[in-house]
Coordinates of C-alpha atoms and ligand atoms in Angstrom, one line a residue:
X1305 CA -26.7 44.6 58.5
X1306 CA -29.2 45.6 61.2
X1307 CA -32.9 45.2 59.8
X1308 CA -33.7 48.8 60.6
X1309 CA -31.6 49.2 57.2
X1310 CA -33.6 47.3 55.0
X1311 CA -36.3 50.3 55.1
X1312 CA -34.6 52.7 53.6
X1313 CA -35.6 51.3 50.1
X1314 CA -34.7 52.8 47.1
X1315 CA -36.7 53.0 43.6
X1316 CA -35.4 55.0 40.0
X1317 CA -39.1 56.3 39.5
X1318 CA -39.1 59.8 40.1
X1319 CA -40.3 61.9 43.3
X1320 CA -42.0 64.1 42.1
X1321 CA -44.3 62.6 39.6
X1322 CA -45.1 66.0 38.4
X1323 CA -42.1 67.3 37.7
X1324 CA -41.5 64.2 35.3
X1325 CA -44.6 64.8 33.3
X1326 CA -43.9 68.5 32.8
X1327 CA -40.3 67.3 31.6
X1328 CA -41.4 64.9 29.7
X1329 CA -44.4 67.6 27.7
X1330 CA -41.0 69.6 27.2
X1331 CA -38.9 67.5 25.1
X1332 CA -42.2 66.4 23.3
X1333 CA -42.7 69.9 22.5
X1334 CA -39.0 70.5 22.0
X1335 CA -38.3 67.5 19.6
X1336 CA -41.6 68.4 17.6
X1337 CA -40.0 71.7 17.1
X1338 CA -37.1 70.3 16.3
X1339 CA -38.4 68.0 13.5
X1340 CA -40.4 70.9 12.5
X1341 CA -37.6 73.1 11.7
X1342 CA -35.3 70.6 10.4
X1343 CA -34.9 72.3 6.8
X1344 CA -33.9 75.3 8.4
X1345 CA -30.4 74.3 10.1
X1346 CA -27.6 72.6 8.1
X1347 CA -27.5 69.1 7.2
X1348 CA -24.5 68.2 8.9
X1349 CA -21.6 70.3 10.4
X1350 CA -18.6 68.9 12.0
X1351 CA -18.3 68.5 15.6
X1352 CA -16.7 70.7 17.7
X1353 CA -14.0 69.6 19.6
X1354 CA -15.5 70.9 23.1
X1355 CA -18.0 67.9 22.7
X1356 CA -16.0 65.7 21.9
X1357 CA -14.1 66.1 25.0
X1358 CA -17.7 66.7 27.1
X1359 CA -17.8 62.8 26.1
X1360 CA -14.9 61.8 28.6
X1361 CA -16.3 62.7 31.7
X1362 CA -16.0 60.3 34.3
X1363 CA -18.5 57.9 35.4
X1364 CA -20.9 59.7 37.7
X1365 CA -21.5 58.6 41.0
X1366 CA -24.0 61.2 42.5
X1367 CA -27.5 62.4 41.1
X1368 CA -27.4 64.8 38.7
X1369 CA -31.3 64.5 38.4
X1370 CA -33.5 64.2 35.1
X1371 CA -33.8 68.2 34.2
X1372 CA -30.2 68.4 34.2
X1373 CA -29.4 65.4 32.1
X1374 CA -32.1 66.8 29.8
X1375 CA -30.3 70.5 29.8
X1376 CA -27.2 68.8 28.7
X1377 CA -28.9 66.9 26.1
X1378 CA -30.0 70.1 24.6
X1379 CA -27.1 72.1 24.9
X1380 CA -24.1 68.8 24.0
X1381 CA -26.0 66.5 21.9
X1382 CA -29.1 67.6 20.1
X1383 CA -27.3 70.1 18.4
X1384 CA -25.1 67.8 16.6
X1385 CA -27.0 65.5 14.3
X1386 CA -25.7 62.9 11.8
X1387 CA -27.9 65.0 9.3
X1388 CA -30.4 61.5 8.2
X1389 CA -33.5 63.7 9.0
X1390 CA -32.4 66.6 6.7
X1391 CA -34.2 66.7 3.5
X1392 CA -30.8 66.4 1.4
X1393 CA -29.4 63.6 3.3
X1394 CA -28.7 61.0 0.7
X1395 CA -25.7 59.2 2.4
X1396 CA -25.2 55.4 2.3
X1397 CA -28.7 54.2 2.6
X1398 CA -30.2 55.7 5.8
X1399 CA -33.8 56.4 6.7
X1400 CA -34.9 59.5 7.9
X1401 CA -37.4 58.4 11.2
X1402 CA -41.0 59.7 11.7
X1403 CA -42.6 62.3 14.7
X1404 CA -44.8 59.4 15.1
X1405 CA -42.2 56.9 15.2
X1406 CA -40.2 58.7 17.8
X1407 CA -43.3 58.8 19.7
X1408 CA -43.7 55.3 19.3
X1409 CA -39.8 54.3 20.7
X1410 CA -41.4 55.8 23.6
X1411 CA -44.6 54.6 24.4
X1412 CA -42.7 51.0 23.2
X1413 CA -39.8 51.7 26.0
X1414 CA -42.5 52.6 28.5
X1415 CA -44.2 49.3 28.3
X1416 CA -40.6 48.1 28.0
X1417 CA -42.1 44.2 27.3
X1418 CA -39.6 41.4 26.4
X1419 CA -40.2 39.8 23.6
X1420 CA -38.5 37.1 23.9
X1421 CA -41.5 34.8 24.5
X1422 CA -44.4 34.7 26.9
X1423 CA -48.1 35.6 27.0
X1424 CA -48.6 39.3 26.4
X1425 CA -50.0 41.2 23.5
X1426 CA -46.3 42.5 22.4
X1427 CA -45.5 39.2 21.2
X1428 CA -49.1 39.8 18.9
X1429 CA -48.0 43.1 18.0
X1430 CA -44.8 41.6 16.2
X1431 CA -46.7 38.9 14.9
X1432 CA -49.5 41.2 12.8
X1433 CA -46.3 42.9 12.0
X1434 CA -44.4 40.1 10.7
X1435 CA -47.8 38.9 8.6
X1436 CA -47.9 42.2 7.3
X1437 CA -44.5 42.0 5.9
X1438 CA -45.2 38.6 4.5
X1439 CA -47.7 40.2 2.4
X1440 CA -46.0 42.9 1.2
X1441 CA -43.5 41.1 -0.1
X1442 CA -45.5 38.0 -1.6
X1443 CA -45.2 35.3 0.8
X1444 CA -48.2 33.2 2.2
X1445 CA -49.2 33.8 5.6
X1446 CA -47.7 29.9 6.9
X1447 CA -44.5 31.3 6.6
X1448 CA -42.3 32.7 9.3
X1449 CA -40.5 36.0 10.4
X1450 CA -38.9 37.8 12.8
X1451 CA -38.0 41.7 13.2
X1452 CA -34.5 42.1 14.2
X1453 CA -31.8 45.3 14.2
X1454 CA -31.3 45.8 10.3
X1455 CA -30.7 44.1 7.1
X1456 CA -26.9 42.7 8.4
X1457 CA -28.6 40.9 11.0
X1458 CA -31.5 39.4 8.7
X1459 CA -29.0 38.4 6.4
X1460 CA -27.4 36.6 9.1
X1461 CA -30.9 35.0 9.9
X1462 CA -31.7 33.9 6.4
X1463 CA -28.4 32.2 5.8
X1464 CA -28.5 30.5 9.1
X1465 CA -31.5 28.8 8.2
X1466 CA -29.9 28.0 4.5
X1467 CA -26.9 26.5 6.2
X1468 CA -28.3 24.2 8.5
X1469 CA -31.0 23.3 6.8
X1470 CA -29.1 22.6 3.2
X1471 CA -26.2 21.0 5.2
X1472 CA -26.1 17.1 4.8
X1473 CA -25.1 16.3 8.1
X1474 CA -26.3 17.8 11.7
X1475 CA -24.6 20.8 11.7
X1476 CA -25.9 22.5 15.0
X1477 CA -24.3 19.2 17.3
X1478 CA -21.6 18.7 14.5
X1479 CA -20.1 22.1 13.7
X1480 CA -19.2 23.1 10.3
X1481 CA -15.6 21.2 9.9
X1482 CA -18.0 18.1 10.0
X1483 CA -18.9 18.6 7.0
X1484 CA -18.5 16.0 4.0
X1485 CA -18.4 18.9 1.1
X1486 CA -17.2 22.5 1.2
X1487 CA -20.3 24.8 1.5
X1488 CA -20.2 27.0 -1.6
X1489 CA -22.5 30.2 -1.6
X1490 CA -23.2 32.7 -4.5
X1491 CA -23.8 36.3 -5.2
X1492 CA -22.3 38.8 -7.2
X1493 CA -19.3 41.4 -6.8
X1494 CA -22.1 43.9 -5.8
X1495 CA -23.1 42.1 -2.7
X1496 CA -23.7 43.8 0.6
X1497 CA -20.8 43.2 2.7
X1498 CA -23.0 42.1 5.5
X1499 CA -23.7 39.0 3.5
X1500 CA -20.0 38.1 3.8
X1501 CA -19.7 39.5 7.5
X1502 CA -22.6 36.3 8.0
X1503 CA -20.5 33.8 5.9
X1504 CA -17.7 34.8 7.7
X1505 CA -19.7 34.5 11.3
X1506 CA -21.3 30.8 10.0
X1507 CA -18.2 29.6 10.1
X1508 CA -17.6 29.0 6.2
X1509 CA -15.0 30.9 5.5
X1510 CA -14.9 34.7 3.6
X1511 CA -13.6 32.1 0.8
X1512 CA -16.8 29.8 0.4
X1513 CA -18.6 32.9 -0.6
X1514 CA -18.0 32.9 -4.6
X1515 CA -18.3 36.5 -5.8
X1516 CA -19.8 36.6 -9.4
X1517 CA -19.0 39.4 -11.8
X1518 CA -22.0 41.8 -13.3
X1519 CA -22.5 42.7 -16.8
X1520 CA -22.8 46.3 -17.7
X1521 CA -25.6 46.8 -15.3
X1522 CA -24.3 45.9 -12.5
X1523 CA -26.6 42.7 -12.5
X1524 CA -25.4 39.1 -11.8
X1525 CA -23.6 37.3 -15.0
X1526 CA -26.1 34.3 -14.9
X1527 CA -23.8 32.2 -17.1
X1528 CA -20.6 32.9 -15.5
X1529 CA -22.6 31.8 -11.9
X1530 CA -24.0 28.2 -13.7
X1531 CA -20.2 28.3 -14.7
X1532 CA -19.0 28.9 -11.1
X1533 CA -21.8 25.9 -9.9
X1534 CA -20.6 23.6 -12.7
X1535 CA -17.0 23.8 -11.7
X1536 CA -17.9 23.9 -8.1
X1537 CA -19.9 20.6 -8.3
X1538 CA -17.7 18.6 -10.4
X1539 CA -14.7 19.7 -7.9
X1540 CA -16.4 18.4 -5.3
X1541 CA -17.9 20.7 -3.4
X1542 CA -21.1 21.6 -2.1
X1543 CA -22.9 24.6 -3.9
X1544 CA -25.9 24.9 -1.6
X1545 CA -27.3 28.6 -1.7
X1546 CA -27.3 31.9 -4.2
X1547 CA -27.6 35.5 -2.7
X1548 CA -29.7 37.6 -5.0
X1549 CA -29.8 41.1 -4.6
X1550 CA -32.9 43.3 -4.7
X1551 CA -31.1 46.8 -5.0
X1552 CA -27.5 46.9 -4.8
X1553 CA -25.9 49.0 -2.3
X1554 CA -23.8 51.1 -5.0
X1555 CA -25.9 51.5 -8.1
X1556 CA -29.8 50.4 -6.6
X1557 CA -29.4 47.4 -9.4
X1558 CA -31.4 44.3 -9.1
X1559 CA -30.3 40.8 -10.2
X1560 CA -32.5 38.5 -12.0
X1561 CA -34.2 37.2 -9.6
X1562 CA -36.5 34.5 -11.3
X1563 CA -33.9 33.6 -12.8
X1564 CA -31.6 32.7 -9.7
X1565 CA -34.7 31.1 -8.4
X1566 CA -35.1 28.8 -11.2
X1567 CA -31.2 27.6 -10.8
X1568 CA -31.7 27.0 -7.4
X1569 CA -34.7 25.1 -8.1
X1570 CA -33.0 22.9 -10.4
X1571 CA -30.0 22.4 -8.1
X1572 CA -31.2 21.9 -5.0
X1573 CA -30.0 25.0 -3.6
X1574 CA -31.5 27.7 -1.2
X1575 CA -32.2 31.2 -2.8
X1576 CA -31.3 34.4 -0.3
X1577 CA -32.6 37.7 -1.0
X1578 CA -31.0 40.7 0.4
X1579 CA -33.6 43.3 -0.4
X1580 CA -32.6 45.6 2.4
X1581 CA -34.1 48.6 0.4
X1582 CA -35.0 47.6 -2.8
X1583 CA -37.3 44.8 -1.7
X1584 CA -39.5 47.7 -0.6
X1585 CA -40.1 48.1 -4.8
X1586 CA -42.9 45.6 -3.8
X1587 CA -45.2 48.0 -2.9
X1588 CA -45.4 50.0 -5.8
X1589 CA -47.2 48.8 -8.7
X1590 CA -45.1 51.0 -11.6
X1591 CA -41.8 48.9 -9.9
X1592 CA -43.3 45.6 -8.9
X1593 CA -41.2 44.3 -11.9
X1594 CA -38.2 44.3 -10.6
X1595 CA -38.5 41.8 -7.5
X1596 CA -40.5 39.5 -10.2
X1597 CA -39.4 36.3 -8.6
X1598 CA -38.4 37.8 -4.8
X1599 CA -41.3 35.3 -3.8
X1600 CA -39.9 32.1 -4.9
X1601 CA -36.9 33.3 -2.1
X1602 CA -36.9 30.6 0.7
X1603 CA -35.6 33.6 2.4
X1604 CA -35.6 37.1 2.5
X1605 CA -33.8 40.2 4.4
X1606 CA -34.9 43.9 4.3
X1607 CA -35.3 46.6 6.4
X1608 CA -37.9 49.0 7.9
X1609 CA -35.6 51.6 9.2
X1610 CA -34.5 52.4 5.6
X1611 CA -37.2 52.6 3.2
X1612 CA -40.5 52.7 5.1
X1613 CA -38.5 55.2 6.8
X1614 CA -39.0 53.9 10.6
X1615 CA -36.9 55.2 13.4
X1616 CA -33.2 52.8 13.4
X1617 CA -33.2 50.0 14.4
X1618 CA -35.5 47.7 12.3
X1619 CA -35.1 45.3 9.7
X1620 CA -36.5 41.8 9.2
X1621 CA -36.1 38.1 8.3
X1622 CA -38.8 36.6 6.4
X1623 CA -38.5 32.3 5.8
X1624 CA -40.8 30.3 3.5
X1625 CA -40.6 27.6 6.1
X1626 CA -41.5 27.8 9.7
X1627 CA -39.9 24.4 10.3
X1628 CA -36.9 24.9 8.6
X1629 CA -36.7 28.6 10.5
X1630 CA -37.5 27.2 14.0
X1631 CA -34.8 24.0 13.4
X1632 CA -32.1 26.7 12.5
X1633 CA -32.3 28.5 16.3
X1634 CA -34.5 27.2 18.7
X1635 CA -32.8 25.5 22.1
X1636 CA -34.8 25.7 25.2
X1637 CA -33.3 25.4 28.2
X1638 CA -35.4 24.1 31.4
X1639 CA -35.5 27.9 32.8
X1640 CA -37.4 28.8 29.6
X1641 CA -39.3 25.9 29.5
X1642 CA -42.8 27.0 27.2
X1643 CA -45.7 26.0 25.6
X1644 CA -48.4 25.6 28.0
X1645 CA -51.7 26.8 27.9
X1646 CA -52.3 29.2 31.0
X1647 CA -50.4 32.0 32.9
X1648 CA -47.5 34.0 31.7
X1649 CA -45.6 31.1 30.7
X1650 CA -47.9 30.1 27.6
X1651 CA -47.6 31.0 24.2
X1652 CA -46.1 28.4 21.9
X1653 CA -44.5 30.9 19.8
X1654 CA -41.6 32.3 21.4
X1655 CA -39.9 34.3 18.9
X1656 CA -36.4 33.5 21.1
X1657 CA -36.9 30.0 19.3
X1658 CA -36.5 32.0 15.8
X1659 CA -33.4 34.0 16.4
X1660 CA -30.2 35.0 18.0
X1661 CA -31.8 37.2 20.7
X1662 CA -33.4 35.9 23.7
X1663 CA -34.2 39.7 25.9
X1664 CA -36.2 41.4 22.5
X1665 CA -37.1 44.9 22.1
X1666 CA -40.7 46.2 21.1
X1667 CA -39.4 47.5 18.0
X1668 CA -42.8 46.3 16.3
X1669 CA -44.8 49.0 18.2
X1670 CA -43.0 51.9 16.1
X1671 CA -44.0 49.8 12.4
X1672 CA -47.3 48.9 13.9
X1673 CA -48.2 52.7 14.4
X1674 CA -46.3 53.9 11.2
X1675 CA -48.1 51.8 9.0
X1676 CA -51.8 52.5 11.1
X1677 CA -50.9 56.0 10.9
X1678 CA -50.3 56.2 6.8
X1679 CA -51.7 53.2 5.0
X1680 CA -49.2 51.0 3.5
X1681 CA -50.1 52.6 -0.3
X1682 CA -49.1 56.3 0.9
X1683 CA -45.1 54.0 1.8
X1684 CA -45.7 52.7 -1.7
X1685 CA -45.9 56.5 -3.1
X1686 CA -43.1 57.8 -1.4
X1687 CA -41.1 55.0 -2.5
X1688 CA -41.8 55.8 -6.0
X1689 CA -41.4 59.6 -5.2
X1690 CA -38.0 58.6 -4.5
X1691 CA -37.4 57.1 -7.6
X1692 CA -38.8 59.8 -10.0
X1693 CA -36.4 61.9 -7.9
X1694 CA -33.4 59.6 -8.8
X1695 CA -34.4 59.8 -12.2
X1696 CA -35.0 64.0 -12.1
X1697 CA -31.6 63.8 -10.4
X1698 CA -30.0 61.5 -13.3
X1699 CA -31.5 64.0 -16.1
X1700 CA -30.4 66.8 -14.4
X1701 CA -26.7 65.5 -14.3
X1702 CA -27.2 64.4 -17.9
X1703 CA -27.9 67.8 -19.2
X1704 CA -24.9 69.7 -17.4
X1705 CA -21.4 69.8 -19.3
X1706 CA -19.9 69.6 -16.4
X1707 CA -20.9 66.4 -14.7
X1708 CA -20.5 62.9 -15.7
X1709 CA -23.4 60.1 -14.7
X1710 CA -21.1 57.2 -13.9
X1711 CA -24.0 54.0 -13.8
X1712 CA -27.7 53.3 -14.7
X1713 CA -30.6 54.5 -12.4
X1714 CA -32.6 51.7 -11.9
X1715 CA -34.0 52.4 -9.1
X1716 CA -33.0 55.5 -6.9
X1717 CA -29.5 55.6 -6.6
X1718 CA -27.5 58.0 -9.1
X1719 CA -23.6 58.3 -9.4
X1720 CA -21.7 61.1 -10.5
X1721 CA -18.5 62.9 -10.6
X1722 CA -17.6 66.4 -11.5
X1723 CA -15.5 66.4 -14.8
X1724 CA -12.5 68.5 -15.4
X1725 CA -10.6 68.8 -19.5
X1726 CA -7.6 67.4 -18.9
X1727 CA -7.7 65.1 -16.0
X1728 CA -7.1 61.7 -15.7
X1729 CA -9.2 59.6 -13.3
X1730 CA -6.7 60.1 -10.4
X1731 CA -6.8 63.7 -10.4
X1732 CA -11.0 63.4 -10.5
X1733 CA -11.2 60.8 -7.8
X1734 CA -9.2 63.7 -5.6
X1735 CA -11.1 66.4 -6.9
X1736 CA -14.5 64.5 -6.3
X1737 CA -13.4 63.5 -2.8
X1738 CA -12.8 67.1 -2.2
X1739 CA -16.2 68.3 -3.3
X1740 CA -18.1 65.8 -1.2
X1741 CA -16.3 67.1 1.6
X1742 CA -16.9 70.5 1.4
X1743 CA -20.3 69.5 0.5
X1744 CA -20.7 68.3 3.7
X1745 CA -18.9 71.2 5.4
X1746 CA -20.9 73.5 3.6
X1747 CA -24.3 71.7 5.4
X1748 CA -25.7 72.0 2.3
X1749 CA -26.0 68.5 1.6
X1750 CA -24.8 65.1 2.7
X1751 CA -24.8 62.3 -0.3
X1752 CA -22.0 59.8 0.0
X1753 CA -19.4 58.2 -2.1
X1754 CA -18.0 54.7 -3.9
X1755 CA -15.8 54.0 -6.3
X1756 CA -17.3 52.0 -9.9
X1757 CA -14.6 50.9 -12.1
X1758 CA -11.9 52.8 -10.5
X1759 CA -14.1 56.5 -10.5
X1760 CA -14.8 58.2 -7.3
X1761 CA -18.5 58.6 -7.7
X1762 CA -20.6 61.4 -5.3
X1763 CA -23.5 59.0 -4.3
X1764 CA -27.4 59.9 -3.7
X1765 CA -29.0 57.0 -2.5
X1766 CA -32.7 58.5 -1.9
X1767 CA -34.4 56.7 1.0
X1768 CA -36.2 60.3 2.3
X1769 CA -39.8 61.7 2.6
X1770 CA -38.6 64.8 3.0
X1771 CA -36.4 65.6 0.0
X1772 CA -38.1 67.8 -2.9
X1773 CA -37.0 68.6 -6.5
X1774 CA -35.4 71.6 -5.5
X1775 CA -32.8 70.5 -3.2
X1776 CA -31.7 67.9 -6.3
X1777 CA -31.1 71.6 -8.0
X1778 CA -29.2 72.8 -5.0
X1779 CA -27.3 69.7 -4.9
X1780 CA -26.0 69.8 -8.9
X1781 CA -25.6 73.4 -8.5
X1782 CA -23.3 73.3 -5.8
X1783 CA -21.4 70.4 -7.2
X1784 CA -20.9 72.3 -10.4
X1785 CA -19.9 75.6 -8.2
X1786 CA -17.5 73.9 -6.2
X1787 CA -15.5 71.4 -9.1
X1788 CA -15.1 74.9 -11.0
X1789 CA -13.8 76.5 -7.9
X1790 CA -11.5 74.2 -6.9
X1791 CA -10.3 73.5 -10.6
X1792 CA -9.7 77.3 -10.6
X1793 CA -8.0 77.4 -8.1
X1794 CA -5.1 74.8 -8.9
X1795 CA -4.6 76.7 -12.0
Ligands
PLP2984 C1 -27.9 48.6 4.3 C2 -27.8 47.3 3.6 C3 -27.6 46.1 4.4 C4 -27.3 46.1 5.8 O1 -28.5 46.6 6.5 P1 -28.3 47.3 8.0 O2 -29.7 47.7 8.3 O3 -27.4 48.5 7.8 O4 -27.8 46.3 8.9 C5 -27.5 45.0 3.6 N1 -27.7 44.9 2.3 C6 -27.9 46.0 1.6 C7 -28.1 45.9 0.1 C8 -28.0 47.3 2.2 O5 -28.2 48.4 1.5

């Protein structure tokens, strides 16, 4: 290469400064619209199959530029939600975002900080977060968290930390197979599957995760679980940690959680909460009840992203102990040397030394904002908003012949199913499935599905600050309207 090449450097900021800025006013204008409007358009429609194939382009190798890119977002993608901002979006258990929140993503992937470690205010930022999280959910502010994707991956953080620190040998230089004593963990049937995804990942086999049955309410059996321990111990193994759950993902039921935390007391064992939503019952003083105990956790996983309604992706880990948390993860190699007291380099909490990540996003901006922006009590009312609507919901399905509530409401999560004189449970579980789907081909709303005790339920699990009373009408109107269509129409 001759050096006259080397001046023909290249950057990816624009040109034209400019013309950026007026872009960039456009799609804040255009998404504010679009948020704006959002009860307007369908809740979900499915996607055309000219878009799908606009998604297997080939790579391209020539500009473009930044106003086309934008014109094709608006034409091939914005058009085409998931539905999760729509008022009647009540599928699995999915937030709905913020304006300020998106607004936030942005500023956050402006400053575009690591937070892996060093010395700048991010790192601060995601501290005051993680304090404030401490408090909401009880813990003193000695102990430790971090903010990470979602409720799987905090799950995977909390029972890190419970395996290596409950194991009775070095795990991290031994590996599991070192060990002296199976590792047994608890929870019941009801369980998030992300807690078994982490068992599975840890190393401990799908098996070593004992799966307790519920009583009626969908709540751990407590005696059958000091049943399971008994047997487990005198068989040799090593029970070493209980899951309790702090809102089901089916029914929105909570285990006794004081209860757990006394048995793990007594054993030795480390107690797990996976409070991805229902944790969030914290902040409300009419459902403080029901995590009654969630402090004596020595760990804890929810989210942010799905009800204190922050853009996806944000959940987090919470650990009583710092040292325990730290021991689980930390591993500094000489490149990322830290802990001194000047310069980039120092800050001696580097929240690499507390996870799986080492490159971290500023996903602590957008909760920071959020909860400046609101007040952490106005969360607390919207919460309980949801709950009352769950329980308007449950009366509404109550009082019409033609539906059938299939669990308890305990929290805000109702099941139902259309019922039809004469069928058996196969012929509803198709019928049901058929409704749901032209539910959500209709756009008029977008609840999901699961099955309890061999019944295909329709499933509202209400995690949205937008929903009102009225679009719980629309949705039991329009599940009554469609069963007796379609029932009609096999006759
Ligand atoms: C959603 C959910 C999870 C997983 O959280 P993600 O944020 O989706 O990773 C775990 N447990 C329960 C009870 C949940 O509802």
């Amino acid at each position: 290469m001759k050096p006259e090449d080397d001046t023909n450097e290249e950057s990816l900021d624009p040109q034209d400064w400019n013309a950026m800025r007026a872009l960039g006013h456009r799609m804040v204008d255009d998404i504010m619209s679009y948020l704006e409007t959002v009860r307007d358009r369908p809740v979900w429609q499915p996607l055309p199959r000219q878009v799908k194939e606009y998604m297997q382009q080939p790579l391209p190798r020539q500009p473009q530029g930044a106003e086309s890119a934008y014109r094709d977002f608006l034409k091939n993608i914005l058009p085409h939600p998931m539905g999760n901002i729509h008022p009647r979006f009540w599928g699995w258990v999915i937030g709905t975002g913020t304006p300020l929140g998106a607004l936030a993503e942005m500023l956050a992937a402006a400053m575009n900080p690591n937070l892996g470690g060093a010395e700048h205010v991010a790192n601060h930022v995601e501290g005051q977060v993680i304090d404030w999280c401490k408090e909401m959910m009880g813990y003193t502010n000695d102990a430790s968290g971090l903010l990470v994707s979602g409720g799987s991956m905090a799950n995977l953080v909390g029972l890190t930390v419970a395996r290596n620190t409950k194991a009775e040998f070095d795990l991290r230089r031994q590996g599991v197979p070192a060990a002296p004593r199976k590792m047994i963990l608890y929870g019941s049937v009801e369980t998030h599957s992300s807690v078994q995804k982490a068992v599975e990942l840890l190393g401990l086999g799908g098996d070593a995760l004992r799966m307790v049955p519920v009583n009626s309410k969908y709540e751990i059996d407590i005696p059958c679980l000091k049943k399971f321990i008994a047997e487990d111990f005198a068989a040799g193994y090593y029970p070493f940690c209980i899951i309790g759950n702090a809102g089901t993902v089916n029914t929105g039921a909570f285990d006794n959680l004081s209860e757990l935390a006394d048995i793990c007391e007594r054993e030795g064992m480390w107690f797990h909460v996976d409070g991805a939503f229902g944790a969030l019952a914290a902040l409300c003083p009419e459902l403080m009840e029901l995590v009654h105990g969630m402090d004596k956790a020595d760990s804890i996983a929810f989210d942010l992203h799905k009800w204190l309604y922050m853009p996806i992706e944000v959940g987090c880990a919470l650990v009583r102990s710092e040292e325990d948390h730290r021991r689980a993860f930390s591993l500094t190699a000489d490149y990322l040397a830290h802990g001194g007291k000047r310069g980039l380099i120092a800050g001696s909490h580097w929240f690499s030394d507390y996870g799986i990540q080492l490159s971290r996003g500023f996903r602590a901006l957008k909760v920071w904002m959020s909860i400046k922006e609101h007040g952490i009590e106005k969360y607390g009312r919207l919460i309980l908003q949801n709950v009352r609507q769950a329980n308007y919901l449950a009366r509404l399905v109550d009082s019409e012949p033609d539906l059938e509530r299939l669990a308890p409401v305990p929290l805000n999560i109702v099941c139902f199913r259309f019922m039809a004189e004469g069928m058996n449970d196969d012929a509803l579980n198709q019928l049901n499935q058929e409704i749901l789907i032209q539910l959500h081909e209709s756009g008029i709303a977008a609840p999901s599905y699961t099955t309890l005790n061999g019944k295909y339920a329709i499933r509202a699990a209400i995690t949205n600050h937008r929903s009102q009373r009225d679009d719980f009408n629309l949705l039991v109107s329009e599940v009554v309207h469609l069963g007796k269509k379609l029932t009609k129409e096999k006759d």
